[in-house]
Coordinates of N, CA and C in Angstrom, one line a residue:
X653 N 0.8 -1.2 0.0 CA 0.0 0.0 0.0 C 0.9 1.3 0.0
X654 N 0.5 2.2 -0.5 CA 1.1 3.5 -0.1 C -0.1 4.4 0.4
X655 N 0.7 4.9 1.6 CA -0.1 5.7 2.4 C 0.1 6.6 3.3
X656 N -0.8 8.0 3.1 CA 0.0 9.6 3.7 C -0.8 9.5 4.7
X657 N 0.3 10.0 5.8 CA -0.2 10.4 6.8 C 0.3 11.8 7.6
X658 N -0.9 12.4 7.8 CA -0.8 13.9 8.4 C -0.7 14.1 9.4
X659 N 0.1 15.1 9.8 CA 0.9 15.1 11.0 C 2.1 13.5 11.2
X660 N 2.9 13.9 10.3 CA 3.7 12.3 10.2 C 4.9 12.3 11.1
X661 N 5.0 13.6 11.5 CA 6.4 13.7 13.0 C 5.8 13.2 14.0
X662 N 4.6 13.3 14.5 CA 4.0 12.9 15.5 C 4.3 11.6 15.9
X663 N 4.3 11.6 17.6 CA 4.6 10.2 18.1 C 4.1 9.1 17.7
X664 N 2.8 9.1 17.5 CA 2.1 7.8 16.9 C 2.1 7.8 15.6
X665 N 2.7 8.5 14.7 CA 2.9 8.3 13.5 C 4.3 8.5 12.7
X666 N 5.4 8.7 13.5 CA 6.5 7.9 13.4 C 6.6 6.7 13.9
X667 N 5.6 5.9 15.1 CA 5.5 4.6 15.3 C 5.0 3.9 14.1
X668 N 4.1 4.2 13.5 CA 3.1 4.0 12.4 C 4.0 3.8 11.2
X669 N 5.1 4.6 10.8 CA 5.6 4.5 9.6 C 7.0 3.6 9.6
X670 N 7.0 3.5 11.1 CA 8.4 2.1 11.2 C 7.5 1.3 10.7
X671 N 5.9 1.0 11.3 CA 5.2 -0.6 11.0 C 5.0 -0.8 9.5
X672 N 4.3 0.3 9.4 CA 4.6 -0.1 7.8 C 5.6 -0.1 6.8
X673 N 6.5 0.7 7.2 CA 7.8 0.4 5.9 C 8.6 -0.6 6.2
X674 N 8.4 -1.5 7.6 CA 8.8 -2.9 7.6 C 8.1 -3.9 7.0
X675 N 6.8 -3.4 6.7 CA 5.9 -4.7 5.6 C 6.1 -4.1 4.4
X676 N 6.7 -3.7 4.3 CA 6.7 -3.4 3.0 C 6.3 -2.5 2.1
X677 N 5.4 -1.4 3.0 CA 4.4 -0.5 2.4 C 5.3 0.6 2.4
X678 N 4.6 1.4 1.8 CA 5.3 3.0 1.4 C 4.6 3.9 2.1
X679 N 5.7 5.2 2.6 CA 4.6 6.1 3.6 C 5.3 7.3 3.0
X680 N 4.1 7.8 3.3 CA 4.8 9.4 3.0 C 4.0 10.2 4.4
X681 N 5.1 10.9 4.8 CA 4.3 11.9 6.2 C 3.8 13.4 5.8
X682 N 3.1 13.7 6.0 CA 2.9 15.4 5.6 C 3.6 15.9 7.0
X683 N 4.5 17.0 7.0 CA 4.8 17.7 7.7 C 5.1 19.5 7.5
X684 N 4.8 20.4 8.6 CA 4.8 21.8 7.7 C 6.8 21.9 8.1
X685 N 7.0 21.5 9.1 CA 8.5 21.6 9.5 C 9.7 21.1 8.5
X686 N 9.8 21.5 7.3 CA 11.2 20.7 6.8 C 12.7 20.1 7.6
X687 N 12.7 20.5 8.8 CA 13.9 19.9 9.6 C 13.1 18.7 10.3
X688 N 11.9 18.3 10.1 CA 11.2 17.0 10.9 C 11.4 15.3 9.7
X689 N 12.0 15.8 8.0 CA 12.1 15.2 7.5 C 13.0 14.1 7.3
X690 N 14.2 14.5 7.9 CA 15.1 13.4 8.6 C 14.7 12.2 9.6
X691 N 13.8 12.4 10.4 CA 13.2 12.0 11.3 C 12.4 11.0 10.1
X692 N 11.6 10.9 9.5 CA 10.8 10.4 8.9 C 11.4 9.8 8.0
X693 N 12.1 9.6 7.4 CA 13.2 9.0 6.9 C 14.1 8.0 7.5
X694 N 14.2 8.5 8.6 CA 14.8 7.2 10.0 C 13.6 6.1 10.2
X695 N 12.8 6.5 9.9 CA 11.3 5.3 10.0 C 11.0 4.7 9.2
X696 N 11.5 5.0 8.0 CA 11.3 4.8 6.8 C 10.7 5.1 5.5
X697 N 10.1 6.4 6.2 CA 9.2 7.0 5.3 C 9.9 8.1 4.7
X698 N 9.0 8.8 3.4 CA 8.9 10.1 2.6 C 8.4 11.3 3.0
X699 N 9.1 12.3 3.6 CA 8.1 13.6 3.9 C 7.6 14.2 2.5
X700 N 6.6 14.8 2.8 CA 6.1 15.8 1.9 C 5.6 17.1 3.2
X701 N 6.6 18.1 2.7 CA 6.3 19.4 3.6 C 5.1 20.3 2.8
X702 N 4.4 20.7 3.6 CA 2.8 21.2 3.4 C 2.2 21.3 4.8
X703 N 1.7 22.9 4.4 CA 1.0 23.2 5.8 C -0.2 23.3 5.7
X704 N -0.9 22.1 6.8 CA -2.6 21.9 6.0 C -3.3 23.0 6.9
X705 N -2.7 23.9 7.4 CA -3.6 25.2 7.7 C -3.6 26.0 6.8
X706 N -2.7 26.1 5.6 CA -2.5 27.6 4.6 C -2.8 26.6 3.2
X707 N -2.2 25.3 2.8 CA -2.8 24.5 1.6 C -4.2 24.7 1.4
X708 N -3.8 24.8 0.1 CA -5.4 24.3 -0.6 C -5.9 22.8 -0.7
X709 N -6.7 22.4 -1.4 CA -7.3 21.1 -1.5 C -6.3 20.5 -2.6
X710 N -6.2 21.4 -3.6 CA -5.5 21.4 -5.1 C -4.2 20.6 -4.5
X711 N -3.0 21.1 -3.8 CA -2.1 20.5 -3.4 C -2.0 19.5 -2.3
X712 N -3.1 19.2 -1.6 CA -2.9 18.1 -0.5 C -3.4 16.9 -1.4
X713 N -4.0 17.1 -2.6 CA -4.9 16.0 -3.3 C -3.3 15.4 -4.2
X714 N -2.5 16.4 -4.7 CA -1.9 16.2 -5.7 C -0.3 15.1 -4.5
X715 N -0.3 15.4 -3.5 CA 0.9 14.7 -2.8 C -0.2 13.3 -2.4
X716 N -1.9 13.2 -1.9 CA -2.5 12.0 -2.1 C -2.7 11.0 -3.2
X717 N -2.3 11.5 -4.6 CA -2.1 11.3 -6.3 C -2.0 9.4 -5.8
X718 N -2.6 8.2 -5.7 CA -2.1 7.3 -6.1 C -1.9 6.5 -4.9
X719 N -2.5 7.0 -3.9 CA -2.3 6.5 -2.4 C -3.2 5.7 -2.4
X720 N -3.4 4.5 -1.0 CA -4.3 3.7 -1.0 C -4.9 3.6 0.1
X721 N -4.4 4.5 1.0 CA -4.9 5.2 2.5 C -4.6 6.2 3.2
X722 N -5.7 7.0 3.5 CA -5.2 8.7 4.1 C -5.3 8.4 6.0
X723 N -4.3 8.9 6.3 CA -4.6 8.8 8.1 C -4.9 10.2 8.7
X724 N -5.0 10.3 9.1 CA -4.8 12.3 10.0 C -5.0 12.1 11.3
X725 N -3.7 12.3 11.8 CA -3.0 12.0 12.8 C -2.2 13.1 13.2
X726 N -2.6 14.6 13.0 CA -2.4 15.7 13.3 C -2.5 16.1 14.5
X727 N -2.6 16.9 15.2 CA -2.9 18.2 16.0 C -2.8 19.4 16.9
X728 N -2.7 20.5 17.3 CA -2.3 21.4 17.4 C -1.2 21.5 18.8
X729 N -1.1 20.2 19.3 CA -1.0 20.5 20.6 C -0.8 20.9 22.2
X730 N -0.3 20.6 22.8 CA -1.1 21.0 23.8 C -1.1 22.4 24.1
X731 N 0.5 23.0 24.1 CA 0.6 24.6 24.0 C -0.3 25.1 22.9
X732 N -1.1 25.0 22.3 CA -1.4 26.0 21.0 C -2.8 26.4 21.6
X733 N -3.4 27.3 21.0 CA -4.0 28.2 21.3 C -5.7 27.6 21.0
X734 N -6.7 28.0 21.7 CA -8.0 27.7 20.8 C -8.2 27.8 19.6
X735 N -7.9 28.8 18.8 CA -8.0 29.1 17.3 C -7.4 27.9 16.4
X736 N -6.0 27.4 16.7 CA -5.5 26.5 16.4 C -6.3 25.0 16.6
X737 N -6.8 25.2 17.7 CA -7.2 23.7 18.0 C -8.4 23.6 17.0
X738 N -9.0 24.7 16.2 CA -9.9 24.6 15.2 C -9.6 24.4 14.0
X739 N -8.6 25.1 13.8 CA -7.9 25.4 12.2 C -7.1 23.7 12.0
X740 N -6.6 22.8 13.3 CA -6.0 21.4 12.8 C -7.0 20.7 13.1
X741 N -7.0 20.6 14.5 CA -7.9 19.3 14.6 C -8.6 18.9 14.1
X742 N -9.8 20.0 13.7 CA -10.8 20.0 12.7 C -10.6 20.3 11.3
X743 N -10.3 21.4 10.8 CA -10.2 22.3 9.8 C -9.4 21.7 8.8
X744 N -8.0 21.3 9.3 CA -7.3 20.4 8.5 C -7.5 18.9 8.2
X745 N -8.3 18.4 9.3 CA -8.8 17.0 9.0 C -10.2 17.0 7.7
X746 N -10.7 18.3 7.7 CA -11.8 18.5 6.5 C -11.0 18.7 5.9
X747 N -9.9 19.1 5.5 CA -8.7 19.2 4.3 C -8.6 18.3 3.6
X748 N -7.9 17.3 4.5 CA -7.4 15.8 4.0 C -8.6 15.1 3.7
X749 N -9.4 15.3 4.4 CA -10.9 14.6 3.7 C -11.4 15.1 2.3
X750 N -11.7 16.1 1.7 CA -11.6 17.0 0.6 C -10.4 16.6 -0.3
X751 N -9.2 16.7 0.0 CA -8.1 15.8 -1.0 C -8.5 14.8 -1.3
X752 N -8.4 13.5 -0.2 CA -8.6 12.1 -0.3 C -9.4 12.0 -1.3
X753 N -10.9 12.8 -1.0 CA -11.8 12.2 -2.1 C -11.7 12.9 -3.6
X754 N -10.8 14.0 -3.6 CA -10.4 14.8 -4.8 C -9.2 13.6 -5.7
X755 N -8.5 13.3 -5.1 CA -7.8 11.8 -5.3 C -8.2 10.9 -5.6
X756 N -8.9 10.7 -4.9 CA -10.2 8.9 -5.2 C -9.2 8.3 -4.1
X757 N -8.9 8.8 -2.9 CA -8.7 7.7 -2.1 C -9.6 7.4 -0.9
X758 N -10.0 6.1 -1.2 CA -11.7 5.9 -0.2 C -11.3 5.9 1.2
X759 N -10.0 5.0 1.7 CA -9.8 4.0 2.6 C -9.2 5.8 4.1
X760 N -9.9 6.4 4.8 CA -9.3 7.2 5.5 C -9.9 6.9 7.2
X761 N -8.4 6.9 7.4 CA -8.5 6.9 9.3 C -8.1 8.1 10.2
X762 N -9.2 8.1 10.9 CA -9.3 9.0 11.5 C -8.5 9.6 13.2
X763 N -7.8 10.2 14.0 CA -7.2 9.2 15.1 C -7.9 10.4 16.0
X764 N -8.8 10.2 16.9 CA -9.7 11.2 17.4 C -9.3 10.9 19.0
X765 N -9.7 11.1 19.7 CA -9.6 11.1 21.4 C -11.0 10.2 22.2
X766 N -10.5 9.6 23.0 CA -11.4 9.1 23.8 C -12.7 10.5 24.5
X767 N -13.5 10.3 25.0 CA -14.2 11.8 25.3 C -14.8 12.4 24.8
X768 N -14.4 12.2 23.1 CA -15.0 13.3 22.2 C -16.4 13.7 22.2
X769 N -17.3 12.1 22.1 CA -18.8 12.2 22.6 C -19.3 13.0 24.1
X770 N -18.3 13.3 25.1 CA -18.7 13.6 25.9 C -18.6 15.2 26.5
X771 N -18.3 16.2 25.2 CA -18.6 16.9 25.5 C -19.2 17.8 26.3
X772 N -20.7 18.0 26.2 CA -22.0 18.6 26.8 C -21.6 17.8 28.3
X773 N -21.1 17.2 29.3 CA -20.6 17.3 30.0 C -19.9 17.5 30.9
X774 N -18.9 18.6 30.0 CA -17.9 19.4 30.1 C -17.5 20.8 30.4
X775 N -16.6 21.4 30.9 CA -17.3 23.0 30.7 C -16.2 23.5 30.0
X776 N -17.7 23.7 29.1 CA -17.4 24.2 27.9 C -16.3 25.8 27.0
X777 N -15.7 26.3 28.5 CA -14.5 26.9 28.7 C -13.0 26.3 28.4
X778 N -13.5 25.2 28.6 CA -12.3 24.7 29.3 C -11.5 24.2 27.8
X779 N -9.8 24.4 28.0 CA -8.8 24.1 27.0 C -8.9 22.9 26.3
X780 N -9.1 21.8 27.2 CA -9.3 20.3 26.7 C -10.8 19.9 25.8
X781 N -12.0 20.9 26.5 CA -13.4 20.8 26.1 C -13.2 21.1 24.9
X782 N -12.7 22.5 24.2 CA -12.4 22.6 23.1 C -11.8 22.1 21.9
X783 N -10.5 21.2 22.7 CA -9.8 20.5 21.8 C -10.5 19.1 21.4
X784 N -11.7 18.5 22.2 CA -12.6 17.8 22.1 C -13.4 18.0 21.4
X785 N -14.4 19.3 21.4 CA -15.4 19.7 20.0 C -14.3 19.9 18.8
X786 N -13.7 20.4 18.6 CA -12.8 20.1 17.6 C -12.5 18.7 16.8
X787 N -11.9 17.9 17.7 CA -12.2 16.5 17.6 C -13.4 15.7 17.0
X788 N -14.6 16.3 17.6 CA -15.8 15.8 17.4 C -16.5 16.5 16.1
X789 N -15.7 17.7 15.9 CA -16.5 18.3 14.6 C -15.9 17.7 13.4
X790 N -14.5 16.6 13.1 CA -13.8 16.8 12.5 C -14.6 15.1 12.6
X791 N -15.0 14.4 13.3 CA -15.9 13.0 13.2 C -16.9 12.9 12.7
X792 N -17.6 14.3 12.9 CA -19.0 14.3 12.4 C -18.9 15.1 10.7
X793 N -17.8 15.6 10.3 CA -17.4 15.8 9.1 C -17.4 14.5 8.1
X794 N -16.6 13.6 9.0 CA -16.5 12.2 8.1 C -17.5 11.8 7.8
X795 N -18.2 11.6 9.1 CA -19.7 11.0 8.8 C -20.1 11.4 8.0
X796 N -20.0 12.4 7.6 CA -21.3 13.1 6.5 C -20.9 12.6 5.1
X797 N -19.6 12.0 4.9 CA -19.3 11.9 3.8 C -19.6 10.3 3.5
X798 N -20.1 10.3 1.6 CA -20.4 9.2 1.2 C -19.2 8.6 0.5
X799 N -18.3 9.1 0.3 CA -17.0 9.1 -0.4 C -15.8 8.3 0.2
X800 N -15.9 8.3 1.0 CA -14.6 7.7 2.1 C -15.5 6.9 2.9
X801 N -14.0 5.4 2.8 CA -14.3 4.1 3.5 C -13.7 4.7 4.8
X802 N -14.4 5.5 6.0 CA -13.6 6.1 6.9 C -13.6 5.4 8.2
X803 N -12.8 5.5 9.3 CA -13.0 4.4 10.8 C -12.5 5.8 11.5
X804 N -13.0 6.2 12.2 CA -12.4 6.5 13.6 C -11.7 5.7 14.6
X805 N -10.9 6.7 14.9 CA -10.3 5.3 16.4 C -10.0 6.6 17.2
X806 N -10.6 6.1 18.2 CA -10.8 7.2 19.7 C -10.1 6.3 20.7
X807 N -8.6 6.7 21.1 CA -7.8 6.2 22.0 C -8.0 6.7 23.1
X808 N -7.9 5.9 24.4 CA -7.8 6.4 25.4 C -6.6 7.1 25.9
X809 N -6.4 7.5 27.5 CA -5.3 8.4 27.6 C -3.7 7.4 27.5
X810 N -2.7 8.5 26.3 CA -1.9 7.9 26.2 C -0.3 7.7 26.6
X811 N -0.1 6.8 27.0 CA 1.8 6.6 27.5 C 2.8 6.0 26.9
X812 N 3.6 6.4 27.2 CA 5.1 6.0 26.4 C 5.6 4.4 26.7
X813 N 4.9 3.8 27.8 CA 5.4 2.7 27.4 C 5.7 1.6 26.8
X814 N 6.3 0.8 26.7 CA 6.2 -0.7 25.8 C 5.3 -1.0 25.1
X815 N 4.7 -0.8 24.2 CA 3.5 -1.9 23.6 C 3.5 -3.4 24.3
X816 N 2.6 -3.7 24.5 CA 2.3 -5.1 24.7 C 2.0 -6.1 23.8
X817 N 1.2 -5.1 22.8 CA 0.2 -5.9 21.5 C -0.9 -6.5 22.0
X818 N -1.6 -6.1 23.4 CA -2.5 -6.8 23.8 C -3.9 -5.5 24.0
X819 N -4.4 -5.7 23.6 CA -5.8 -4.4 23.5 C -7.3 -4.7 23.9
X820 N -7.8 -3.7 24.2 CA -9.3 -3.9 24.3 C -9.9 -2.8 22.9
X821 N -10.4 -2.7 22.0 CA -10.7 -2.4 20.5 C -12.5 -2.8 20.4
X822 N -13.0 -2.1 21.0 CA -14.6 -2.0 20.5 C -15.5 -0.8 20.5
X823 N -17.0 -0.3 19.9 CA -17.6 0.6 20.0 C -17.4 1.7 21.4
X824 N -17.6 0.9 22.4 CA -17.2 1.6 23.7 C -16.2 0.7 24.6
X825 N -15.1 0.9 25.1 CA -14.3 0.7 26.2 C -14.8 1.0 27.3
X826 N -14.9 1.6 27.3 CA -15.0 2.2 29.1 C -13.6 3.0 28.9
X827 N -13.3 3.8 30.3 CA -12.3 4.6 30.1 C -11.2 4.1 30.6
X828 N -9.5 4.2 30.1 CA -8.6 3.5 29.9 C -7.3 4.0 29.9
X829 N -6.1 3.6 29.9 CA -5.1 4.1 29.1 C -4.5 2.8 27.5
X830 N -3.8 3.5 27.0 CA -3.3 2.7 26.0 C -1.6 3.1 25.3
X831 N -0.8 2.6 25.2 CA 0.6 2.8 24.7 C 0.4 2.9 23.2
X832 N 1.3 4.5 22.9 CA 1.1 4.6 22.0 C 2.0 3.7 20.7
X833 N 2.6 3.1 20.9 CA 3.1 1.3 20.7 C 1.7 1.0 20.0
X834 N 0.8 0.7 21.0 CA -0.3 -0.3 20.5 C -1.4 0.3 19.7
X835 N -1.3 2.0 19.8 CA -1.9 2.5 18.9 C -1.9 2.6 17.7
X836 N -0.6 2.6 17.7 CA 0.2 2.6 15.6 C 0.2 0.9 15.5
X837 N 0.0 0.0 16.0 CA 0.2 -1.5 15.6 C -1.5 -1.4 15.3
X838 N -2.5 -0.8 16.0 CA -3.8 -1.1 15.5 C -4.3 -0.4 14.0
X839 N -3.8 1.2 14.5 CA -3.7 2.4 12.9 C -3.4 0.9 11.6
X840 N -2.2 0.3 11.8 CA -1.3 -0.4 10.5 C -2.8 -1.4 10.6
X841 N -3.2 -1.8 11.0 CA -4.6 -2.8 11.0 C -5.1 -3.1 10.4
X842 N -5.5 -1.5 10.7 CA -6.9 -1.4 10.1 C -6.4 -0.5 8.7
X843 N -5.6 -0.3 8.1 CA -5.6 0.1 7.4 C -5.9 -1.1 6.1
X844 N -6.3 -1.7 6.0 CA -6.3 -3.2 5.3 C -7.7 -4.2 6.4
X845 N -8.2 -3.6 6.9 CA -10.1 -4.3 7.7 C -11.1 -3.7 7.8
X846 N -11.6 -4.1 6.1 CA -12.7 -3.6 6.0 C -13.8 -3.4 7.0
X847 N -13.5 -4.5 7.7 CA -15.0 -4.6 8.8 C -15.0 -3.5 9.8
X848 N -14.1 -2.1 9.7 CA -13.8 -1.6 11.0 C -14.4 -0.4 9.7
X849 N -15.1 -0.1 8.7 CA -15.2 1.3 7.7 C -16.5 1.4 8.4
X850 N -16.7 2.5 8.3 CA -17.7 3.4 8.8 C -18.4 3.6 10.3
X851 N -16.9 2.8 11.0 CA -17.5 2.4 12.6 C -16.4 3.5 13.3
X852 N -16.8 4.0 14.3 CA -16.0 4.8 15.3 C -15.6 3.4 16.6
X853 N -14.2 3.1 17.1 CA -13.9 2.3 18.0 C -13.4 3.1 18.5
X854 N -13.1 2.6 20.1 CA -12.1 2.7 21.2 C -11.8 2.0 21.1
X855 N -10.2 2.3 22.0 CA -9.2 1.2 22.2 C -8.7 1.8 23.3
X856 N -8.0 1.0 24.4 CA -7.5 1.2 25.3 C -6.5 -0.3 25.6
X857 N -5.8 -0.1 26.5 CA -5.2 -1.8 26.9 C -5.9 -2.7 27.3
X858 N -5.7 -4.0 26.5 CA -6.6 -5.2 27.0 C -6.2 -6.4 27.5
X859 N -6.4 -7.8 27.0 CA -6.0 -8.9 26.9 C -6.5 -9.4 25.4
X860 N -6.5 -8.8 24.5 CA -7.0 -9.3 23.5 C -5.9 -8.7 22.2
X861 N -5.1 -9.8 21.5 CA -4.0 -9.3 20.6 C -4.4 -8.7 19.5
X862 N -3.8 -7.2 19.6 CA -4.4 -6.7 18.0 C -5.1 -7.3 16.9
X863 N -3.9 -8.5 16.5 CA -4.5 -8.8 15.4 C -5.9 -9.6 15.5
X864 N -6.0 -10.2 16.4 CA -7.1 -10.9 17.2 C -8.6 -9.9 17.0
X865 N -8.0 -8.7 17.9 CA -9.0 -7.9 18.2 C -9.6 -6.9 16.4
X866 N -8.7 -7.1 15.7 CA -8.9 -6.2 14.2 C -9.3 -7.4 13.5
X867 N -9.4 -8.6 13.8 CA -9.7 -9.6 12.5 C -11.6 -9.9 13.2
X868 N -11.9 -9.9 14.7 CA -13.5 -10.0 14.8 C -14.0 -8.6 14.8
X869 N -14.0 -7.8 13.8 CA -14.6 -6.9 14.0 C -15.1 -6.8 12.5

């Protein structure tokens, strides 16, 4: 497969581009930072520098030219500002959605936050609340589209340690943590299971082996 992924310096998606350029697939990262391209190249992948806050559709479609899966795995974080947390989280994930399907590439994954549904909950002030409707505006974009084979994956809260390769991967978890190890071994998954398109999952840490948990679904 060849397959871009946005925001490709990111921790879970330099995990993501080791897994797949060890099977064999091709990656290309979108990054706006040209000194983050070295980095992506250590993983195995191709940068393409482009800033999906100032891009048009025209050039995010033309670097998806031929691809066979979009991820967006962007966002602003944690220092940046509310405005920002609009213009990526969301704003640019309508970007890459708008490419993809400018491209003809159906197969797009989503990598959203655990919470997102739980908004109205929240007070609605708050730095994280925001970065959450964001999140959730940028899910309910997907949905609307008939164009894209698209999966959300709403991870719970995430840590640096070891993958295990052992997960819990369904409509609702309950709340959790999960290594972000085991988050890029699920992303590579499902990038190739059908049965996970048009479903929003959680994942958090389980007893159940990725591949186990991405082949009953």
């Amino acid at each position: 497969m060849r397959v871009v992924i946005a925001g490709g310096h990111g921790q879970i998606a330099l995990r993501l581009t080791k897994l797949l350029a060890a099977d064999g697939h091709s990656v290309v990262g979108l990054v706006r930072n040209p000194a983050h391209e070295a980095d992506i190249a250590a993983a195995g992948g191709e940068a393409a520098v482009l800033d999906l806050e100032s891009a048009d559709v025209e050039a995010v479609a033309k670097v998806l030219a031929g691809a066979d899966v979009a991820i967006f795995s962007a966002g602003a974080g944690p220092g940046s500002g509310n405005d920002r947390k609009d213009s990526v989280d969301r704003g640019a994930s309508a970007l890459l959605a708008d490419a993809a399907e400018q491209a003809g590439v159906r197969r797009y994954l989503q990598v959203s936050s655990m919470g997102a549904d739980r908004i109205d909950e929240l007070d609605p002030d708050d730095t994280f609340t925001i970065y959450l409707k964001a999140k959730k505006a940028a899910e309910d974009d997907l949905r609307a589209r008939d164009g894209l084979d698209w999966t959300v994956l709403r991870p719970g809260a995430l840590t640096n340690d070891a993958g295990t390769g052992l997960v819990l991967l369904a409509d609702k978890t309950g709340r959790g943590s999960v290594t972000r190890d085991d988050v890029a071994l699920v992303l590579a998954g499902l990038c190739s299971t059908p049965g996970a398109i048009g479903r929003t999952l959680e994942l958090i840490a389980g007893d159940t082996p990725a591949a186990e948990a991405l082949a009953t679904l």
